[in-house]
Coordinates of C-alpha atoms in Angstrom, one line a residue:
M1 CA 41.2 105.7 80.9
N2 CA 43.7 102.9 80.4
R3 CA 46.0 103.3 83.4
S4 CA 48.6 100.8 82.3
H5 CA 49.1 102.6 79.0
A6 CA 49.6 105.9 80.9
W7 CA 52.3 104.2 83.2
Q8 CA 55.9 105.2 82.6
Q9 CA 58.8 103.1 83.8
H10 CA 61.3 104.6 86.3
G11 CA 64.3 103.1 88.0
T12 CA 66.1 99.9 87.2
M13 CA 64.7 96.3 87.1
S14 CA 66.8 93.2 86.5
L15 CA 65.4 89.9 85.5
W16 CA 67.6 86.9 84.8
S17 CA 67.8 83.1 84.8
Y18 CA 70.6 80.8 85.4
R19 CA 71.9 78.1 83.0
D20 CA 73.8 76.4 85.8
N21 CA 72.9 75.0 89.2
L22 CA 69.2 74.8 88.3
R23 CA 68.6 72.4 91.2
N24 CA 69.1 75.3 93.6
F25 CA 68.2 78.3 91.5
P26 CA 65.5 77.3 88.9
G27 CA 63.3 79.8 87.2
W28 CA 63.6 83.6 87.0
H29 CA 65.2 86.1 89.4
L30 CA 64.1 89.6 89.9
G31 CA 65.7 92.6 91.5
A32 CA 64.8 96.3 91.4
D33 CA 66.3 99.5 92.8
A34 CA 64.0 101.7 94.9
A35 CA 62.6 103.7 92.0
G36 CA 62.2 100.5 89.9
G37 CA 60.3 98.8 92.7
V38 CA 57.9 101.7 93.1
S39 CA 57.4 101.8 89.3
L40 CA 56.7 98.1 89.1
L41 CA 54.2 98.3 91.9
A42 CA 52.4 101.2 90.1
L43 CA 52.3 99.1 87.0
L44 CA 50.9 96.0 88.8
D45 CA 48.2 98.2 90.3
A46 CA 47.4 99.7 86.9
L47 CA 47.2 96.3 85.3
G48 CA 44.8 95.1 88.0
I49 CA 42.6 98.2 87.6
D50 CA 42.5 97.8 83.8
G51 CA 41.6 94.2 84.1
A52 CA 41.8 91.2 81.8
G53 CA 43.9 91.7 78.7
A54 CA 45.9 94.7 80.1
T55 CA 49.5 94.4 79.1
R56 CA 52.7 96.4 79.3
T57 CA 56.3 95.9 78.3
L58 CA 59.2 96.8 80.7
Q59 CA 62.8 97.5 79.8
I60 CA 65.2 95.2 81.7
T61 CA 68.7 95.9 82.7
A62 CA 71.2 93.0 82.9
P63 CA 72.1 92.2 86.5
S64 CA 75.4 93.7 87.8
A65 CA 78.1 91.7 89.5
A66 CA 76.9 93.1 92.8
Q67 CA 73.3 91.8 92.1
L68 CA 74.6 88.4 91.1
A69 CA 76.5 88.2 94.4
V70 CA 73.2 88.5 96.3
P71 CA 71.9 85.0 95.5
N72 CA 75.6 83.8 95.5
N73 CA 75.2 81.2 92.7
R74 CA 79.0 81.3 92.5
D75 CA 80.2 81.4 88.9
A76 CA 76.9 80.1 87.3
Q77 CA 76.2 81.2 83.8
W78 CA 73.2 83.4 83.5
E79 CA 71.1 85.1 80.8
A80 CA 68.9 88.2 80.9
P81 CA 66.1 89.4 78.5
T82 CA 66.0 93.0 77.3
T83 CA 62.3 93.3 77.8
W84 CA 59.6 91.8 80.1
R85 CA 56.0 91.8 79.0
L86 CA 53.4 91.5 81.7
T87 CA 49.8 90.6 80.8
F88 CA 46.9 90.4 83.3
D89 CA 44.9 87.3 82.3
D90 CA 42.6 85.7 84.8
G91 CA 42.2 82.8 82.4
V92 CA 45.6 81.3 83.4
P93 CA 45.6 79.2 86.6
F94 CA 48.5 81.1 88.2
W95 CA 51.0 82.3 85.6
Q96 CA 52.7 81.3 82.4
W97 CA 56.2 82.3 81.3
Q98 CA 57.1 82.4 77.6
V99 CA 60.6 83.1 76.3
E100 CA 61.4 84.3 72.8
E101 CA 65.0 85.2 72.2
R102 CA 65.8 88.2 74.4
R103 CA 62.1 88.8 75.3
V104 CA 60.2 87.3 78.2
S105 CA 56.4 87.4 78.7
L106 CA 54.5 86.6 81.8
R107 CA 50.7 86.1 81.8
L108 CA 49.4 86.2 85.3
G109 CA 46.1 85.9 87.1
S110 CA 44.8 87.6 90.2
E111 CA 46.5 85.3 92.7
A112 CA 49.8 85.5 90.9
M113 CA 49.5 89.3 90.7
A114 CA 49.1 89.5 94.4
D115 CA 52.1 87.2 95.0
L116 CA 54.2 89.2 92.5
R117 CA 53.2 92.5 94.3
H118 CA 54.1 91.0 97.7
G119 CA 57.5 89.9 96.3
V120 CA 58.2 93.4 95.0
L121 CA 57.3 94.9 98.3
D122 CA 59.8 92.6 99.9
I123 CA 62.5 93.8 97.5
A124 CA 61.7 97.4 98.4
A125 CA 62.0 96.5 102.1
G126 CA 65.5 94.9 101.5
R127 CA 64.1 91.4 101.8
G128 CA 64.3 88.4 99.4
D129 CA 65.7 85.0 98.9
H130 CA 62.3 83.4 98.4
S131 CA 60.4 82.4 95.3
V132 CA 56.8 82.0 94.1
G133 CA 56.0 79.1 91.7
H134 CA 58.0 76.0 91.2
G135 CA 60.8 74.8 88.9
A136 CA 61.2 76.7 85.6
Q137 CA 58.0 78.6 86.5
A138 CA 59.5 80.0 89.7
L139 CA 60.2 83.7 90.3
W140 CA 62.8 84.6 92.9
F141 CA 63.0 87.9 94.7
W142 CA 66.3 89.5 95.6
W143 CA 67.0 92.7 97.4
W144 CA 69.0 95.4 95.6
P145 CA 72.6 95.5 96.8
H146 CA 73.9 98.7 98.4
R147 CA 76.9 100.1 96.7

């Protein structure tokens, strides 16, 4: 059974990058509400079980003003994809981001999968303000704002 194909997305996930202040906020930024975090963890587990080549596309919601206030990158311009494709590929050294218009793809190996999982667990616990990777390849984790 292909677990990643049986997976269904729940909750809200936001992924965005900044066009301004890249010295302090390079790369990508991820936030998820409680249901979105649980859903993303389930997908990561399914991709790991399915093994090399397993892939799935997530629907992404643009970050709200409250979410953008968490990293506090002031009035920096940002952009968000509409979809995020995750592919498990132990052939990549860590991970590789690819951007095509409003779609973003991330190919990730085992170590990166573990780091992504840890970051999503931090989001679920209300923690964040840290990243994995460097420069344009970085992924920042941000807690979901309480309304």
